PDB file of C-alpha atoms in Angstrom:
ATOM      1  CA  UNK A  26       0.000   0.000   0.000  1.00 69.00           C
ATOM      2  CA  UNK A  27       1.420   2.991  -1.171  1.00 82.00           C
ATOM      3  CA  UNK A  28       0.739   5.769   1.199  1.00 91.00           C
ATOM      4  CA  UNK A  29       2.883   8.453  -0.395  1.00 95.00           C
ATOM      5  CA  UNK A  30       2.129   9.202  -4.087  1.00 95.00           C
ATOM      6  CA  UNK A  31       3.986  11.390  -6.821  1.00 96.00           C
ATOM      7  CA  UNK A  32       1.590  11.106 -10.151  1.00 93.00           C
ATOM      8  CA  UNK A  33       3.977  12.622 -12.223  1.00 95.00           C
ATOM      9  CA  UNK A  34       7.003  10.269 -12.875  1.00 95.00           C
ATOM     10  CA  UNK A  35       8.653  13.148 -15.383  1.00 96.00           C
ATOM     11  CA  UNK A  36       8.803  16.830 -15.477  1.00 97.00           C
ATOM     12  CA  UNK A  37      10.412  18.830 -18.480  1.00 97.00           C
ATOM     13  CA  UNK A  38      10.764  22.995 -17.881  1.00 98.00           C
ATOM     14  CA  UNK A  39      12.569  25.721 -19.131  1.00 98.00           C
ATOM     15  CA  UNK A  40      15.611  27.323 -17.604  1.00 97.00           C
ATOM     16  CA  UNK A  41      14.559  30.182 -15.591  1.00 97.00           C
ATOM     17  CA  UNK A  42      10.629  28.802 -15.239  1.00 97.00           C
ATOM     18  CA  UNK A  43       9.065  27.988 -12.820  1.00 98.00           C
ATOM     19  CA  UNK A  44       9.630  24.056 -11.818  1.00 98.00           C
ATOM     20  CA  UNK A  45       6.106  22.705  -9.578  1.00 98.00           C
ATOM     21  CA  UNK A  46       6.992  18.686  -8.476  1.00 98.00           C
ATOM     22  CA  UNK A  47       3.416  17.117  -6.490  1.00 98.00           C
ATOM     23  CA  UNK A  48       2.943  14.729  -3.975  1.00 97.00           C
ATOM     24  CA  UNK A  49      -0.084  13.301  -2.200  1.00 97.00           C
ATOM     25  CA  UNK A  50      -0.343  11.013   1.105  1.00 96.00           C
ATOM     26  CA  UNK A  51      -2.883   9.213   2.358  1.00 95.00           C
ATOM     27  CA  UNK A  52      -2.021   8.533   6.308  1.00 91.00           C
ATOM     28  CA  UNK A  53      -3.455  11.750   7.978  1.00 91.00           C
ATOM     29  CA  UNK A  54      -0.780  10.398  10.833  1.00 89.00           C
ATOM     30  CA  UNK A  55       2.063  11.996   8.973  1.00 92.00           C
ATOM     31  CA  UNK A  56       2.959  14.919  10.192  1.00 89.00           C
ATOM     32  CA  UNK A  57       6.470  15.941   8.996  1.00 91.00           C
ATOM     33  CA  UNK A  58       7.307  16.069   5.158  1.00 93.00           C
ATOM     34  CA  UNK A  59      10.763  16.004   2.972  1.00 93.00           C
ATOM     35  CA  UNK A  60      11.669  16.558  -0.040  1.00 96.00           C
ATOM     36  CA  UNK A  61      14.844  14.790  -1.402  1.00 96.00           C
ATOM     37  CA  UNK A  62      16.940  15.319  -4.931  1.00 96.00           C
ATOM     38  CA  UNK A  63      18.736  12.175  -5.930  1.00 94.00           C
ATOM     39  CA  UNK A  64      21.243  12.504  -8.537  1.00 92.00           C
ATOM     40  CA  UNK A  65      22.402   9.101 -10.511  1.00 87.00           C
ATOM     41  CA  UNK A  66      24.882   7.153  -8.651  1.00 82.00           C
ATOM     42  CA  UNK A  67      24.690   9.098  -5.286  1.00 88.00           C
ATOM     43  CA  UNK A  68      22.435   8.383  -2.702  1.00 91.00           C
ATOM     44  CA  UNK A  69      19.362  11.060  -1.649  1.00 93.00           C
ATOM     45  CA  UNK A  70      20.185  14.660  -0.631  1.00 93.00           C
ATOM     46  CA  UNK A  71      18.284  16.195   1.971  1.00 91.00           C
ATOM     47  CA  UNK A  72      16.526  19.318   0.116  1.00 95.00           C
ATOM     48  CA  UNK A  73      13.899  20.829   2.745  1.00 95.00           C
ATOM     49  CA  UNK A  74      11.368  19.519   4.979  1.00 92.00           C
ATOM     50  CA  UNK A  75       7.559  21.172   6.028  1.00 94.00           C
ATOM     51  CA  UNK A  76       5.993  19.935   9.660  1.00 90.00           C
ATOM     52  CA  UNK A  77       2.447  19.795   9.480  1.00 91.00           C
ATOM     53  CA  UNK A  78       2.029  23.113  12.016  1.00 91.00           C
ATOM     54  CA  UNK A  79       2.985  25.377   9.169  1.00 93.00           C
ATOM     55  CA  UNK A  80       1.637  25.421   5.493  1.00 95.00           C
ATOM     56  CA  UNK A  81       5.106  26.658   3.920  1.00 97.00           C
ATOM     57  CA  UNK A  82       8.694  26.916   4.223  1.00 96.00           C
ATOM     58  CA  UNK A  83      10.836  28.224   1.976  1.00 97.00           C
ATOM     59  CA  UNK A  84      15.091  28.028   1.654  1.00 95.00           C
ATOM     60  CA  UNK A  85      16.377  29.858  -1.506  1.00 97.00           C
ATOM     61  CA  UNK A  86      14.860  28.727  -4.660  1.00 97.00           C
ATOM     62  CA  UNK A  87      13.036  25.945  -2.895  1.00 98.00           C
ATOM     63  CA  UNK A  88       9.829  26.132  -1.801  1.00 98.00           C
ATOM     64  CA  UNK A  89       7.487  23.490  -0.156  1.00 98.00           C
ATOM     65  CA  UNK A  90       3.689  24.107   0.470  1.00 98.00           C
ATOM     66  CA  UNK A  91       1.650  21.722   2.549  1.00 97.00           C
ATOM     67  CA  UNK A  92      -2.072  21.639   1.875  1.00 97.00           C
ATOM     68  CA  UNK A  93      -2.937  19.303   5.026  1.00 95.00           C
ATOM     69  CA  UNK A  94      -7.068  19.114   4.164  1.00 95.00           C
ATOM     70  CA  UNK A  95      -6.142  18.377   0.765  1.00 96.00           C
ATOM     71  CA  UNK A  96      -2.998  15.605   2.273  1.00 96.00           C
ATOM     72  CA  UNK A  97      -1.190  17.297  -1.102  1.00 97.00           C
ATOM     73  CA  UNK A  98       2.661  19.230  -0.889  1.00 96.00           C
ATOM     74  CA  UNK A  99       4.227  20.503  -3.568  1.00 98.00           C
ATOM     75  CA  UNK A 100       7.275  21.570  -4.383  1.00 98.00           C
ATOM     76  CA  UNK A 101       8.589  24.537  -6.161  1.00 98.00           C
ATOM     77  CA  UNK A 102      11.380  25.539  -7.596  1.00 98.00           C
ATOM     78  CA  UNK A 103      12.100  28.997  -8.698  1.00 97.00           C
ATOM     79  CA  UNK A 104      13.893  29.892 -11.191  1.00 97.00           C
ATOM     80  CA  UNK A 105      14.971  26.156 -12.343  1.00 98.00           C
ATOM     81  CA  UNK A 106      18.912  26.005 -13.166  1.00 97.00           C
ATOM     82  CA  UNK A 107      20.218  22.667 -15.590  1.00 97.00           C
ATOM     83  CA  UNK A 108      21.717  21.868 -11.979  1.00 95.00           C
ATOM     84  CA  UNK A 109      18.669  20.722 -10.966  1.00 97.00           C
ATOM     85  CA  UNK A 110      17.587  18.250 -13.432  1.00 97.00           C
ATOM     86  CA  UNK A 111      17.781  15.379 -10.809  1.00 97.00           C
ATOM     87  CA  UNK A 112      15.114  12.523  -9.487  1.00 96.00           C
ATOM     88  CA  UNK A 113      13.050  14.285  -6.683  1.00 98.00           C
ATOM     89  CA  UNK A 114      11.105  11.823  -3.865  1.00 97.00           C
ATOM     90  CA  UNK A 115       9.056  13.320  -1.443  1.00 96.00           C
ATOM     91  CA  UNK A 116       8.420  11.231   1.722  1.00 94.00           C
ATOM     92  CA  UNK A 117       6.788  11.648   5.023  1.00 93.00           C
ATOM     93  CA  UNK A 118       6.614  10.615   8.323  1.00 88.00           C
ATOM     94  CA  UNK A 119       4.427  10.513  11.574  1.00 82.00           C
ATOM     95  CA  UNK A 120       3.305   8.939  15.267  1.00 62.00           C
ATOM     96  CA  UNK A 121       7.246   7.643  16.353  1.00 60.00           C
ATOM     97  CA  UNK A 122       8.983   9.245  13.249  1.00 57.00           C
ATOM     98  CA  UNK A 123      11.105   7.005  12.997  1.00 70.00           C
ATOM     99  CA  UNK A 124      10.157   5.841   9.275  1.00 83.00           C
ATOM    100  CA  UNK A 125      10.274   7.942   6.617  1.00 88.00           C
ATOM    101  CA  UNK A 126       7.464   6.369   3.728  1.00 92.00           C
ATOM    102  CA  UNK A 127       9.086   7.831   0.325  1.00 94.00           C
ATOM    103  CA  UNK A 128       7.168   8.318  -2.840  1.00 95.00           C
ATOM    104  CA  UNK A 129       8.080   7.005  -6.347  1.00 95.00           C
ATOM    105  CA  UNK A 130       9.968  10.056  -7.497  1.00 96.00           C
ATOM    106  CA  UNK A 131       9.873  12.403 -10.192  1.00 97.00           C
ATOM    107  CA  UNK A 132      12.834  12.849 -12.607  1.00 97.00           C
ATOM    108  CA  UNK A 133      12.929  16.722 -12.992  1.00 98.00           C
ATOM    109  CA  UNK A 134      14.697  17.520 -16.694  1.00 98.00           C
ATOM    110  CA  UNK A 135      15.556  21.704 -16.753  1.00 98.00           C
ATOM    111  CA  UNK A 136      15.964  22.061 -20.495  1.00 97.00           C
ATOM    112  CA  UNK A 137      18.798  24.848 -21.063  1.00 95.00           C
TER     113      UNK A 137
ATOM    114  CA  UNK B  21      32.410  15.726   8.956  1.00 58.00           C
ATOM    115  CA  UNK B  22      32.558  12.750   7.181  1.00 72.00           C
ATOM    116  CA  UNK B  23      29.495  12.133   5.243  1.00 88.00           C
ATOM    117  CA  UNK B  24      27.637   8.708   5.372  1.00 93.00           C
ATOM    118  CA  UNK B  25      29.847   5.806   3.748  1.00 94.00           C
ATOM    119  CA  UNK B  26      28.958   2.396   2.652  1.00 96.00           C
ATOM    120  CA  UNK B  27      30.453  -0.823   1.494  1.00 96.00           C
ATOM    121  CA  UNK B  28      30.804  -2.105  -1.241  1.00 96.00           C
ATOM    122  CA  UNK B  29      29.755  -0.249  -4.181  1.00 95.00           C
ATOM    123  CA  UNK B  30      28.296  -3.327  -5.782  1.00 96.00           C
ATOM    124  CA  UNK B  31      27.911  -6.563  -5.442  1.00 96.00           C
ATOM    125  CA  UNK B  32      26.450  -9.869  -7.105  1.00 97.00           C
ATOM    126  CA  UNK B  33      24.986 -12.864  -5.283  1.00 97.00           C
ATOM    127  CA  UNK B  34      23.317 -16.222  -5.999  1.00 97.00           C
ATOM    128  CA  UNK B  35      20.341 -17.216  -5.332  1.00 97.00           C
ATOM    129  CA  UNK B  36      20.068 -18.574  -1.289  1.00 97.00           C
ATOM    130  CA  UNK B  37      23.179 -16.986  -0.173  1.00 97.00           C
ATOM    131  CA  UNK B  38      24.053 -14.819   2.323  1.00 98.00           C
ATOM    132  CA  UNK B  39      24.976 -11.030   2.196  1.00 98.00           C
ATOM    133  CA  UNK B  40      26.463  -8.570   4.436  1.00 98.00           C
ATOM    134  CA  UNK B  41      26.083  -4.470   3.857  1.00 98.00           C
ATOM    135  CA  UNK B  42      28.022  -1.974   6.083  1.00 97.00           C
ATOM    136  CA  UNK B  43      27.534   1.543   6.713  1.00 97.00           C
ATOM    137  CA  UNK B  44      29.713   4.317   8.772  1.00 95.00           C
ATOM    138  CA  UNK B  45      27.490   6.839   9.642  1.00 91.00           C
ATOM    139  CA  UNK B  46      27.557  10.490   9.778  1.00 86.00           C
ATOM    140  CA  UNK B  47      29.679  12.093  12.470  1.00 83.00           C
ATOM    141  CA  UNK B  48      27.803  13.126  15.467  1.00 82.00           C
ATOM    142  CA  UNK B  49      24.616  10.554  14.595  1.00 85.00           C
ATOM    143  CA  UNK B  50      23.747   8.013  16.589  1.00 86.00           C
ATOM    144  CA  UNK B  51      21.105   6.870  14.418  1.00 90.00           C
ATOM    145  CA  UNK B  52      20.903   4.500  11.327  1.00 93.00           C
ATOM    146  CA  UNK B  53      18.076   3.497   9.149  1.00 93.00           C
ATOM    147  CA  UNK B  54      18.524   1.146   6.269  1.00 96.00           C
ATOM    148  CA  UNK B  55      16.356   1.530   3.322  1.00 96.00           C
ATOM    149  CA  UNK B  56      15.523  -0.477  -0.117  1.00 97.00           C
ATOM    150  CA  UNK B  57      15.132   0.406  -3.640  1.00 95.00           C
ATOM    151  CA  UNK B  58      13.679  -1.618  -5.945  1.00 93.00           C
ATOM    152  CA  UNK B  59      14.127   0.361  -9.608  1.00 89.00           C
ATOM    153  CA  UNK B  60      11.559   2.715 -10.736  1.00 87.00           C
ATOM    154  CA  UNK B  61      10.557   2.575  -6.764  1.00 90.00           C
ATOM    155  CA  UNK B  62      11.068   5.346  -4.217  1.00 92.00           C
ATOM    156  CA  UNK B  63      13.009   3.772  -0.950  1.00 94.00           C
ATOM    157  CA  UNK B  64      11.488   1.607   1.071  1.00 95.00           C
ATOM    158  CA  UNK B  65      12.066   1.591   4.758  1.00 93.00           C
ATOM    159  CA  UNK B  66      13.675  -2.281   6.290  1.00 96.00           C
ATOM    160  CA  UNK B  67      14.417  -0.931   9.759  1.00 94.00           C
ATOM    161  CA  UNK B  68      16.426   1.638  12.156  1.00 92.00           C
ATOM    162  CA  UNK B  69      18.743   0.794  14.652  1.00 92.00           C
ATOM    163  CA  UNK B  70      19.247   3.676  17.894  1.00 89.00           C
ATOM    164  CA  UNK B  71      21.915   2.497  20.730  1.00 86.00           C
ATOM    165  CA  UNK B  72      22.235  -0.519  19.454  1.00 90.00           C
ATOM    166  CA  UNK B  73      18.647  -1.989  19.144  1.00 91.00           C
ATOM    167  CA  UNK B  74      16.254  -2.272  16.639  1.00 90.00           C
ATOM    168  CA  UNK B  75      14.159   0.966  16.673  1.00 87.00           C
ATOM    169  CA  UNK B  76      11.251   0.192  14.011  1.00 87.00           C
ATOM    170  CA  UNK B  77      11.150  -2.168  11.583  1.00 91.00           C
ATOM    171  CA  UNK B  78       9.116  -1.909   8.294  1.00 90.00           C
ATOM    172  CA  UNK B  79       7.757  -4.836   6.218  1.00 91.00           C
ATOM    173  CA  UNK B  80      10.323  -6.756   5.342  1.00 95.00           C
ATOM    174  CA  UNK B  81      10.840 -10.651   6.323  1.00 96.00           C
ATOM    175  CA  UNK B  82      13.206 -11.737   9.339  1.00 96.00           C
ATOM    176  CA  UNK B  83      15.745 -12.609   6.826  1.00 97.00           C
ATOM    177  CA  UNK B  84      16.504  -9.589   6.731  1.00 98.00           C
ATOM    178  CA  UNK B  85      18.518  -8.707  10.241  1.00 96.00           C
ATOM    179  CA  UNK B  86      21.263  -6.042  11.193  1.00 95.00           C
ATOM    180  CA  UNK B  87      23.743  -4.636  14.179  1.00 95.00           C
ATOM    181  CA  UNK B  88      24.929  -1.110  15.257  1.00 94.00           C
ATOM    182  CA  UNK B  89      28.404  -1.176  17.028  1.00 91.00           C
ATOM    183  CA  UNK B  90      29.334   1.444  19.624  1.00 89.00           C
ATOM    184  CA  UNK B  91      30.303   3.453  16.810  1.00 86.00           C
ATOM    185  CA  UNK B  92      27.140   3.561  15.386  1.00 85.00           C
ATOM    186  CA  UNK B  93      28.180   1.961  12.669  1.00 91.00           C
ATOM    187  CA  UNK B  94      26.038  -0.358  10.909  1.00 95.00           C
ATOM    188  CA  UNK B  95      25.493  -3.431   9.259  1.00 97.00           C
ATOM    189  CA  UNK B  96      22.792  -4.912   6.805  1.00 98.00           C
ATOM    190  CA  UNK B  97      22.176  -8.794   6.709  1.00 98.00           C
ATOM    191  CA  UNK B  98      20.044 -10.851   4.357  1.00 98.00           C
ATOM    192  CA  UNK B  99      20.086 -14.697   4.068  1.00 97.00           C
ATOM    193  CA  UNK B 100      18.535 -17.151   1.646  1.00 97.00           C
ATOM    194  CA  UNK B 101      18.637 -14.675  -1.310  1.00 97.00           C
ATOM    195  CA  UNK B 102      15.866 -14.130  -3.562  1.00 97.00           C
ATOM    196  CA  UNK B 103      15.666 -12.920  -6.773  1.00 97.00           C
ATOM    197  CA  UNK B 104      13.795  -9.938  -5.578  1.00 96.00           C
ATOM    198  CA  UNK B 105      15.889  -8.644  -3.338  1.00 97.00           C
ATOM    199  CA  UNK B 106      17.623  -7.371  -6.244  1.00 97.00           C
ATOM    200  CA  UNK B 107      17.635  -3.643  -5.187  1.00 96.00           C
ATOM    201  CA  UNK B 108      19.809  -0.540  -3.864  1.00 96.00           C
ATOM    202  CA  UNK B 109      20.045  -0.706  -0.490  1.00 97.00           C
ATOM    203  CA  UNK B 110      20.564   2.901   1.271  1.00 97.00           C
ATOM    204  CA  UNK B 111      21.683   3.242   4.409  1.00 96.00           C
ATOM    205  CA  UNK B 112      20.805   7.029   6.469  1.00 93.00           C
ATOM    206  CA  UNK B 113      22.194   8.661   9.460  1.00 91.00           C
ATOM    207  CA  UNK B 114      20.197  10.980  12.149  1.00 86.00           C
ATOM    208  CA  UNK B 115      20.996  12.199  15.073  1.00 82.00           C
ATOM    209  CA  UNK B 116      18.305  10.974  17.742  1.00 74.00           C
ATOM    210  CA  UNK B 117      17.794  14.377  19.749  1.00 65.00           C
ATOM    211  CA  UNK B 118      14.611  16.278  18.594  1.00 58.00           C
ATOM    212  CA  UNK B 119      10.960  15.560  17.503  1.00 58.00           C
ATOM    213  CA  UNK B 120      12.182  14.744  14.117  1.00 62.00           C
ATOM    214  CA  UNK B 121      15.624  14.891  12.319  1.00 70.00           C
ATOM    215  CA  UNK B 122      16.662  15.105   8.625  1.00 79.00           C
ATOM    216  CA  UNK B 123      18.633  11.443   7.889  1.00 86.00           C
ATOM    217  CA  UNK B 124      21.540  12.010   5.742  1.00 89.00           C
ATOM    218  CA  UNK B 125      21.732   9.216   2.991  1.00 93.00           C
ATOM    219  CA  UNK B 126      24.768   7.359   1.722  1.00 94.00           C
ATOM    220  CA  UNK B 127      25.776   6.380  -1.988  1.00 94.00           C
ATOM    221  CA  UNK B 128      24.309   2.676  -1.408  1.00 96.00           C
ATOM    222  CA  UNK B 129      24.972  -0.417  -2.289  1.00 97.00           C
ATOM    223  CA  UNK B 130      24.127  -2.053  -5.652  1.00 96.00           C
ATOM    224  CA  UNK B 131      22.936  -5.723  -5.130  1.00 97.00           C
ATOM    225  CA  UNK B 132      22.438  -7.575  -7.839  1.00 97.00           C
ATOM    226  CA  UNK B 133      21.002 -11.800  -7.215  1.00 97.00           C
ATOM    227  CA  UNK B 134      21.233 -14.167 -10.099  1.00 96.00           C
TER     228      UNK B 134
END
């Protein structure tokens, strides 16, 4: 049972546009949310993280909404850079928080 | 601070036998979860080990086993090999301290059963 979703397994944009990468979760439990960029060969990089008292955080280019009715975050990423063409996974976690459940990922291509 | 290491790199089994994964974790953590990933799959959580013991398992099959050394260091087990089990297999570091904590992944280990 998959309780952490992400719909779109590829994402094309622009240089310079705006980049928007979804995920949805099921567990209403969760409570803390990350979003990690994995490039080939290396393992996931810690990119930012949301906890379900606030409904956005931002660091940089990188921003994460929560939409906790809707169990829905995004991502955004603003303005996109080549640099950041990498596999993003969202995951989630709740009650011990000690497991992280991680989506399927969604290989970001920034087009130059 | 040394990063999150693991060894080996890759590594190719038979069916039924026995493997061993390590992992150094990050300075300062005390922490260690391993992780699986099938291809085309996002990771999927085997189990954590805090001081030493098993701190949460997910659903994975007791064949599957592990250790933390004083060091918090870390090591992955799986007997009787199955095709399946096929997969990268991530180890992450966290330090144990506050509500929750950002784990810090390593490069992983590529298993590959035949």
């Amino acid at each position: 049972d998959q309780q952490v979703k992400q719909n779109s397994p590829s994402l094309s944009v622009q240089e310079g546009r705006i980049s928007i990468l979804n995920c949805d979760y099921t567990n209403s439990m969760f409570d803390y949310f990350l979003w990690y960029k994995k490039y080939p060969a290396e393992g996931p990089t810690f990119l930012i993280s949301i906890s379900s008292i606030k409904d956005k955080n931002e660091d940089g280019r990188f921003t994460v909404f929560l939409n906790k009715s809707a169990k829905h975050l995004s991502l955004h990423i603003v303005p996109s850079q080549p640099g950041d063409s990498a596999v993003y996974f969202c995951a989630a976690s709740g009650g011990t928080g000690n497991q992280f459940y991680f989506g399927t990922g969604t290989s970001l291509t920034v087009i130059p | 601070e040394t990063g999150v290491t693991q060894s080996p790199t890759h590594l190719i089994k038979t069916r039924g036998q026995q493997v061993t994964l390590r992992c150094s974790s990050q300075s300062g953590h005390n922490t260690v979860s391993w992780y699986q990933q099938a291809l085309g799959q996002g990771p999927q959580f085997i189990f954590q080990y805090y001081r030493e013991e098993e701190n949460g398992r997910g659903n994975f099959p007791p064949r599957f086993s592990g250790l933390q050394f004083p060091n918090y260091s870390s090591e992955l087990n799986v007997n009787a090999l199955e095709l399946d089990d096929s997969a990268l297999y991530l180890c992450a570091s966290s330090f144990a301290g506050y509500y929750y904590n950002e784990q810090f992944f390593g490069p992983g280990t590529r298993l590959t059963v035949l």
